[in-house]
GROMACS .gro file of C-alpha atoms in nm:
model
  324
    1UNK     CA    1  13.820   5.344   5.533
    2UNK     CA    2  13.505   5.190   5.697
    3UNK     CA    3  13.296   4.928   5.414
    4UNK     CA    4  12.911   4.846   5.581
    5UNK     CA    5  12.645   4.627   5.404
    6UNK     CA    6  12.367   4.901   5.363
    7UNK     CA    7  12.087   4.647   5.320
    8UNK     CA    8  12.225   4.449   5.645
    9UNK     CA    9  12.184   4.806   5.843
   10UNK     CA   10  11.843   4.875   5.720
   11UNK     CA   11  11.747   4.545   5.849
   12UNK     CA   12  11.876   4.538   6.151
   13UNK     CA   13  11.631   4.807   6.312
   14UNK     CA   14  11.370   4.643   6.190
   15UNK     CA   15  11.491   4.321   6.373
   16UNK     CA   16  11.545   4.452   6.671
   17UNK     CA   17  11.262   4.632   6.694
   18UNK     CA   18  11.062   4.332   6.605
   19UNK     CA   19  11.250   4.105   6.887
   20UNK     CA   20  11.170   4.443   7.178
   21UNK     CA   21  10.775   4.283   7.128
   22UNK     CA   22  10.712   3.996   7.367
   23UNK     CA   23  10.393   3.919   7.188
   24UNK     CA   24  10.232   4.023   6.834
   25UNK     CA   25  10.084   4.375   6.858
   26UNK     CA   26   9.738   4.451   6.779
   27UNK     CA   27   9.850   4.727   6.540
   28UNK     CA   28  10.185   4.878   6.406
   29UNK     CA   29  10.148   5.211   6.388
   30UNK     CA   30  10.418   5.354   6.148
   31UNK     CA   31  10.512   5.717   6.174
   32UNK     CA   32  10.728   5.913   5.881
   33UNK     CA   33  10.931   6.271   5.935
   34UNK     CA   34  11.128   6.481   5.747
   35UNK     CA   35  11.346   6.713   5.963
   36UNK     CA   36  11.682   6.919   5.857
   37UNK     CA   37  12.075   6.865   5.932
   38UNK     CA   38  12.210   7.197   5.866
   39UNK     CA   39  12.552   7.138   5.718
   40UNK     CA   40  12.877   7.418   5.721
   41UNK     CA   41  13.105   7.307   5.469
   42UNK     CA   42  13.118   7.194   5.148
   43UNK     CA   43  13.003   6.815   5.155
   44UNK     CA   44  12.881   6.608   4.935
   45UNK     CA   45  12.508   6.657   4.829
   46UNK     CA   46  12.486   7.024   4.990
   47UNK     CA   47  12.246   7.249   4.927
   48UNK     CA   48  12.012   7.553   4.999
   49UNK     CA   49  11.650   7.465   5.177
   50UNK     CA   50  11.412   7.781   5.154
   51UNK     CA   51  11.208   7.684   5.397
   52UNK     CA   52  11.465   7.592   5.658
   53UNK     CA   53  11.671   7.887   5.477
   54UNK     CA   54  11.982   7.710   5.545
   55UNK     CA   55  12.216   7.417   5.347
   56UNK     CA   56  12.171   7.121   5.479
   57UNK     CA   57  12.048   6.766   5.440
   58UNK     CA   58  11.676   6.627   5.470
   59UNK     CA   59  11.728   6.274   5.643
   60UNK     CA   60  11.404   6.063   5.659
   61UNK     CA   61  11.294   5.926   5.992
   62UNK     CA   62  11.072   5.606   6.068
   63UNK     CA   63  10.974   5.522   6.401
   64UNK     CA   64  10.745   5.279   6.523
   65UNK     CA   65  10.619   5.444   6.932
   66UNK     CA   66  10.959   5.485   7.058
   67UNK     CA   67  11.122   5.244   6.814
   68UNK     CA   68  11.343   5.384   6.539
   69UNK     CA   69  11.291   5.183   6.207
   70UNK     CA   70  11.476   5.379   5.938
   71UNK     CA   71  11.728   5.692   5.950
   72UNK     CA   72  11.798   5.752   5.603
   73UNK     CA   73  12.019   6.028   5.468
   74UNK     CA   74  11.914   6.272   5.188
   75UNK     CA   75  11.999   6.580   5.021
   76UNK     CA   76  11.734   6.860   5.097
   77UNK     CA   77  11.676   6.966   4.705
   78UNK     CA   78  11.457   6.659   4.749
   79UNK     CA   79  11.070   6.606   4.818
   80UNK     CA   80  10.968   6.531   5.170
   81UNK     CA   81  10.810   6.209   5.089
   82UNK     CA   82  11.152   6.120   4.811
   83UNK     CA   83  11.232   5.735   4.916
   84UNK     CA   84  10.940   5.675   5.144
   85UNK     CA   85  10.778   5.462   4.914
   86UNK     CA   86  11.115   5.235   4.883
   87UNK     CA   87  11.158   5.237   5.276
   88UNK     CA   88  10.830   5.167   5.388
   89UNK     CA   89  10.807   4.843   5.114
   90UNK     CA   90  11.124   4.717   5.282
   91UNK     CA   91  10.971   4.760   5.636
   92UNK     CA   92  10.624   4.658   5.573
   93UNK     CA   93  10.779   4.307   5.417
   94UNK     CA   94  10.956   4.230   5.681
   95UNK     CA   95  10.749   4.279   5.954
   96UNK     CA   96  10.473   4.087   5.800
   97UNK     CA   97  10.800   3.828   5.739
   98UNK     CA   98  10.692   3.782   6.072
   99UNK     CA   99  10.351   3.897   6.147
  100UNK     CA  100  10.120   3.816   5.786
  101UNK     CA  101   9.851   3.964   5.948
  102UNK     CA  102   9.970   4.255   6.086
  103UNK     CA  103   9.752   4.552   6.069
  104UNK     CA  104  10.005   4.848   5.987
  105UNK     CA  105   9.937   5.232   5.987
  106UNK     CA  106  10.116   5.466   5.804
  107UNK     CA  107  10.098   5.825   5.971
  108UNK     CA  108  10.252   6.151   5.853
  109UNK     CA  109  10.249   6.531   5.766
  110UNK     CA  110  10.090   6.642   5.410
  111UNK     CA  111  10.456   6.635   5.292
  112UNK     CA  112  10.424   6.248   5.252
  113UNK     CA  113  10.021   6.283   5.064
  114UNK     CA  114  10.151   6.200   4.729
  115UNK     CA  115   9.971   5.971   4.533
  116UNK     CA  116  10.218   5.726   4.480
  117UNK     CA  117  10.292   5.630   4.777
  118UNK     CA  118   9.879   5.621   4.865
  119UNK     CA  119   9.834   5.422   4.604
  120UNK     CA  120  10.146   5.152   4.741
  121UNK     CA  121   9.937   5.123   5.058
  122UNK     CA  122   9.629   5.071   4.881
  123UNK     CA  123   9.758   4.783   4.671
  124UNK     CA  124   9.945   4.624   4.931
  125UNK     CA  125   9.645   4.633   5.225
  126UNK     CA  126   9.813   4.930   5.447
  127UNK     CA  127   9.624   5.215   5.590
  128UNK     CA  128   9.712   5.570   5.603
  129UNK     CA  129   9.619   5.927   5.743
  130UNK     CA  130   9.800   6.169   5.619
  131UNK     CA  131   9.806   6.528   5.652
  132UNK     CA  132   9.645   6.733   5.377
  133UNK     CA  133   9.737   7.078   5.239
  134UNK     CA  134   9.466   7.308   5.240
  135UNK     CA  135   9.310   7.484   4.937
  136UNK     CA  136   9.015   7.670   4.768
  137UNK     CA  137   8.803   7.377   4.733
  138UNK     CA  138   8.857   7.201   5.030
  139UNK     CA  139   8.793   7.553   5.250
  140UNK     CA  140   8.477   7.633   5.033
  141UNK     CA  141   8.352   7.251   5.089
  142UNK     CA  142   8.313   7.331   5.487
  143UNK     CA  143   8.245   7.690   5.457
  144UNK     CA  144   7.859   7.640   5.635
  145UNK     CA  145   8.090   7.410   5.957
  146UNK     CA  146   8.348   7.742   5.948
  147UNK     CA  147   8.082   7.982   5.967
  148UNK     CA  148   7.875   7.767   6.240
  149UNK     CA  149   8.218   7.745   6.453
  150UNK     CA  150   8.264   8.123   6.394
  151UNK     CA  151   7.915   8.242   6.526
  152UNK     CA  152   7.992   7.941   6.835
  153UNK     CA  153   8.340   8.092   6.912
  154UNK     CA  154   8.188   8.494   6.926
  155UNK     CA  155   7.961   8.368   7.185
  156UNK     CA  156   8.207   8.114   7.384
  157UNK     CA  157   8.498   8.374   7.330
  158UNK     CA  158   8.691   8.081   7.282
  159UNK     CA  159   8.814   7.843   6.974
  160UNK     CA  160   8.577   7.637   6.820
  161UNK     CA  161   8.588   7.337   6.600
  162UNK     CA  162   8.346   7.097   6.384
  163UNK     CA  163   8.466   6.788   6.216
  164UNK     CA  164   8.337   6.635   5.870
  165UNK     CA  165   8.432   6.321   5.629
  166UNK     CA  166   8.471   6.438   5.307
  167UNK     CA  167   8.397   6.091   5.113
  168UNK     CA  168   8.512   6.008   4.778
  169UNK     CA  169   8.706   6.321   4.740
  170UNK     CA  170   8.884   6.423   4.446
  171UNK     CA  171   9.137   6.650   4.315
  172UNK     CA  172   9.168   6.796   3.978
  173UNK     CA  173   9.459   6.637   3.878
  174UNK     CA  174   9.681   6.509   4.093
  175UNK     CA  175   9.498   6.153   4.266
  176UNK     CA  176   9.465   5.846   4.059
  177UNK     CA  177   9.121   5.770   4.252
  178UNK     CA  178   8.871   5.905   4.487
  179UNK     CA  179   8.993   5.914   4.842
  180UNK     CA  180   8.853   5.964   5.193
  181UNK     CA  181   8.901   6.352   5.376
  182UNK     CA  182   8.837   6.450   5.695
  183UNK     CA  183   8.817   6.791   5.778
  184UNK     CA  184   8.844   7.032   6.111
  185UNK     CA  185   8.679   7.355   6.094
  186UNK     CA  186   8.825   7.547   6.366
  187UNK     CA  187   8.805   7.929   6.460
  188UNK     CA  188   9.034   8.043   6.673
  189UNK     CA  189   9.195   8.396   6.789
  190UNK     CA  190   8.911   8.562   6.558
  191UNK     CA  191   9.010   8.394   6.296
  192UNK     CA  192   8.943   8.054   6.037
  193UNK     CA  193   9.188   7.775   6.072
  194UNK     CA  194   9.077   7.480   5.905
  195UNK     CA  195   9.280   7.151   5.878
  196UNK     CA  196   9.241   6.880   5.638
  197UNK     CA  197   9.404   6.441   5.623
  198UNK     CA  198   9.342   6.178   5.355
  199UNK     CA  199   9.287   5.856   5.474
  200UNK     CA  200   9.227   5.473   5.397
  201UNK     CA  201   9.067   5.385   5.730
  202UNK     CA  202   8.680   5.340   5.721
  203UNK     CA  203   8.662   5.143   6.026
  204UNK     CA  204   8.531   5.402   6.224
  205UNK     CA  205   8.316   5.734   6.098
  206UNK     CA  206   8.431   5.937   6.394
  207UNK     CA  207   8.599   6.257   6.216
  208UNK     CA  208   8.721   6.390   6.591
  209UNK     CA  209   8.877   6.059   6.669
  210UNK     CA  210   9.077   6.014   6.361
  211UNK     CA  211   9.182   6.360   6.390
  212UNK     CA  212   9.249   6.464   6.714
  213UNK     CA  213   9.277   6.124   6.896
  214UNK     CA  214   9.462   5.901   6.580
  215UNK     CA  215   9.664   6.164   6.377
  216UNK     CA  216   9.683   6.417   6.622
  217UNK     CA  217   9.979   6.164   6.822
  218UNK     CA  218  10.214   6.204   6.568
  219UNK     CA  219  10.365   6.533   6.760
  220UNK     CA  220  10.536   6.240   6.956
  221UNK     CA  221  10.751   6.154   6.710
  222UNK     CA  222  10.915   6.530   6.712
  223UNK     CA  223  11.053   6.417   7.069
  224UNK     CA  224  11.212   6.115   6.937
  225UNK     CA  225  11.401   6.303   6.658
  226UNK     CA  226  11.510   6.577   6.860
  227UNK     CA  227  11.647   6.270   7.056
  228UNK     CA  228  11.817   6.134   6.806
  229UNK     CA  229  11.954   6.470   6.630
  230UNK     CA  230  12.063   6.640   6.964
  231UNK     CA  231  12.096   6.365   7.238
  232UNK     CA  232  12.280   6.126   7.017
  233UNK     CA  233  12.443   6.390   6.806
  234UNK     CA  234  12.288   6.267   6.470
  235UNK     CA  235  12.348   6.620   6.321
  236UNK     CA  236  12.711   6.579   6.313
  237UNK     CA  237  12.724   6.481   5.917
  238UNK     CA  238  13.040   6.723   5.847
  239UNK     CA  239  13.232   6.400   5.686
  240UNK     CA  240  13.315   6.511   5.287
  241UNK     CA  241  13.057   6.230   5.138
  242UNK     CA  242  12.691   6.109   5.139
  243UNK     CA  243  12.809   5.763   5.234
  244UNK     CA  244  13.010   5.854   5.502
  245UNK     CA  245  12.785   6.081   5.664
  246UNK     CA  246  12.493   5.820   5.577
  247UNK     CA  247  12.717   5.592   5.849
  248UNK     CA  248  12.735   5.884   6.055
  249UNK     CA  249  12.394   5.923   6.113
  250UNK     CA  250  12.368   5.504   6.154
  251UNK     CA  251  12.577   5.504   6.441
  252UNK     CA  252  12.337   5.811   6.602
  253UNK     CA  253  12.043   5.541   6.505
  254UNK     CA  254  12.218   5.289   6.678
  255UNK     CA  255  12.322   5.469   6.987
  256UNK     CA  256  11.961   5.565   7.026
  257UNK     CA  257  11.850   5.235   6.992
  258UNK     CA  258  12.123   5.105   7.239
  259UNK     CA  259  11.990   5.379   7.513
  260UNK     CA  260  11.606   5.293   7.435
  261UNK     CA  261  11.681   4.946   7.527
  262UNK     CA  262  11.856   5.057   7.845
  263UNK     CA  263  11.569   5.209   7.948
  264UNK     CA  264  11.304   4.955   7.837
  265UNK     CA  265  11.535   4.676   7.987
  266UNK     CA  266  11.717   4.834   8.263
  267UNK     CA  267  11.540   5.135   8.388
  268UNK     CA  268  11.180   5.021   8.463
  269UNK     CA  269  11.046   5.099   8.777
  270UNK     CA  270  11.336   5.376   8.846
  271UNK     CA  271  11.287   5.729   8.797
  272UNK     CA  272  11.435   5.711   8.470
  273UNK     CA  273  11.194   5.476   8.321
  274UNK     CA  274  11.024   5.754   8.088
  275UNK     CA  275  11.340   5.961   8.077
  276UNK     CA  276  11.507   6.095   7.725
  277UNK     CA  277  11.796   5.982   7.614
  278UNK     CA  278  12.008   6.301   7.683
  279UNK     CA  279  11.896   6.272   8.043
  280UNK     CA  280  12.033   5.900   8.117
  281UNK     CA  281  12.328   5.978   7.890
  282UNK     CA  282  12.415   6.275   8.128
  283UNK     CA  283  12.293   6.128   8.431
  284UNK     CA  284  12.364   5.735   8.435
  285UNK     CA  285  12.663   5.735   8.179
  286UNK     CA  286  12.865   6.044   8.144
  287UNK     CA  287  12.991   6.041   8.537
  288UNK     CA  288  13.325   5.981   8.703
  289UNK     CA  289  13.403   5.649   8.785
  290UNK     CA  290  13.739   5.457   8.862
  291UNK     CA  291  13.775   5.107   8.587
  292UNK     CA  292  13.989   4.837   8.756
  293UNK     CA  293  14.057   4.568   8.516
  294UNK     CA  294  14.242   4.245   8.620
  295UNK     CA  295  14.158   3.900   8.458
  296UNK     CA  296  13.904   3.777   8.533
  297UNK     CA  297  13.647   4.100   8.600
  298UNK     CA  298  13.580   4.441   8.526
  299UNK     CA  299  13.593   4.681   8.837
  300UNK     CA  300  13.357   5.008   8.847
  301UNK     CA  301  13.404   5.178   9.189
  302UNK     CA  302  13.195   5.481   9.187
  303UNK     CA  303  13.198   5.750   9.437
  304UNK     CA  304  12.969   5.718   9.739
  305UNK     CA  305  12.765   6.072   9.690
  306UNK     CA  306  12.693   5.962   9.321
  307UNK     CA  307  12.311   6.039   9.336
  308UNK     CA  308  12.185   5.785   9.095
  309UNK     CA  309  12.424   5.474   9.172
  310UNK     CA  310  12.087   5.269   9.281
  311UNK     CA  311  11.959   5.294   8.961
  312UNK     CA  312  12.310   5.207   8.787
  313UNK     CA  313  12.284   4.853   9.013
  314UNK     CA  314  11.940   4.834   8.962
  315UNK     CA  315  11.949   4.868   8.555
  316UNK     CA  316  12.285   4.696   8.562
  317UNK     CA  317  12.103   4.378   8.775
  318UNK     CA  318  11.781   4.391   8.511
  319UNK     CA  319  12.039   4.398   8.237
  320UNK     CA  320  12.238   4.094   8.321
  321UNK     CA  321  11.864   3.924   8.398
  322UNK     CA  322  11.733   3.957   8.094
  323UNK     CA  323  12.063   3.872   7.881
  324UNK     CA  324  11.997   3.491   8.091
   0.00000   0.00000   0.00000
């Protein structure tokens, strides 16, 4: 039976993600994803998702660019944004543990636009832009921007989109306060597509920049969970409890972690400096070697065709370089 200090864990991405910056950043941009673990057994905390029409669990991502900050566990008859509040406190105190004056950014889907955890940011000097579902009111406040990008895509024959801050925007019910919307009124394939976000930043009144220049990144952070779910096997949570599969997915974190430092440390300069995970773990470490151990050293002789044994010296060299 394997004990772990959960608090100690959660920390520990955040430290070593903090130590990977040789100087203060201007920003911190903070991105938040919900993705699915389907699950074939009877575990702990199963059930059925209708979306993802499948049992399975709802683990909550936080990455920071490449840098994983949180891999948290959950069961999927949960909200998207359940426990996001909670994580991002702990992260957001210590990094300005470090930095006071950091300027963080929280970025997500409209699964995370709940009020609550708006309003956290907005108490505690953290901006936002979040994804916004679309409905009646929001569509009938740009219908005139719709209809100008429809009569501009008929003549183009191709998509079309306006942008437009919706300021001091309320809902009927469900915000506490006014908030700020920018909308994209697109028409595309003969048809309306408009897109909405909420947002605290008012730095800047350029709709197309917050949308398609600032939120429109996030997509990145798909590649960094598919790293972690099917590089480093994070989707293998078939253990009979929560808190076992919880450590499950920590070790997935970690050996993510461990191969993004590789190639941060090691693998600049090579051809595997922008590589995923699953290609150096299939190229640099899963290949045939002979291990020699005597007392003093550890022996690697690989063979002589082995295509990529410069860049095993070569990260192996940076490696011992920077550990000086």
């Amino acid at each position: 039976k394997i004990s772990y200090d959960e608090a100690a864990i959660s920390a520990l991405f955040v430290t070593l993600c903090l130590e990977a910056y040789h100087e203060r950043p201007k920003r911190m941009i903070i991105d938040l994803d919900a993705t699915h673990d389907p699950i074939h057994g009877e575990q702990e905390g199963r059930h059925f998702h209708g979306y993802y029409d499948c049992y399975c669990y709802l683990p909550l991502y936080i990455f920071t660019g490449r840098h994983l900050l949180a891999a948290k566990l959950r069961t999927s008859d949960k909200d998207a944004a359940d426990g996001a509040k909670e994580e991002i406190a702990r992260i957001v105190a210590q990094i300005r543990s470090r930095w006071p004056e950091m300027e963080i950014i929280l970025r997500a889907d409209s699964g995370f636009a709940r009020d609550d955890l708006m309003a956290w940011c907005e108490e505690n000097g953290v901006d936002y832009i979040f994804g916004l579902a679309k409905n009646e009111r929001l569509v009938k406040a740009i219908r005139r921007d719709l209809a100008y990008a429809r009569r501009t895509s008929r003549r183009t024959k191709q998509a079309a989109r306006r942008f437009k801050i919706l300021e001091d925007w309320e809902t009927l019910e469900s915000w506490s306060r006014p908030r700020r919307v920018i909308a994209k009124a697109e028409w595309t394939q003969g048809d309306a597509n408009p897109r909405f976000l909420v947002t605290s930043l008012n730095w800047i009144d350029d709709a197309r920049y917050l949308y398609e220049d600032l939120y429109c990144a996030r997509g990145d952070m798909e590649n960094r969970i598919k790293e972690c779910q099917t590089d480093m096997f994070a989707g293998r949570t078939s253990a009979a409890t929560m808190r076992a599969n919880q450590l499950r997915l920590w070790f997935a974190a970690f050996a993510y972690v461990l191969l993004c430092a590789l190639r941060r440390i090691g693998l600049t300069g090579t051809a595997m400096a922008t590589a995923t995970c699953g290609t150096i773990r299939l190229k640099l470490l899963k290949i045939g070697a002979l291990v020699v151990t005597s007392v003093r050293r550890v022996k690697i002789a690989m063979a002589s065709s082995c295509p990529y044994q410069d860049i095993f010296a070569h990260a192996h060299e940076r490696l011992i370089a920077a550990a000086r």
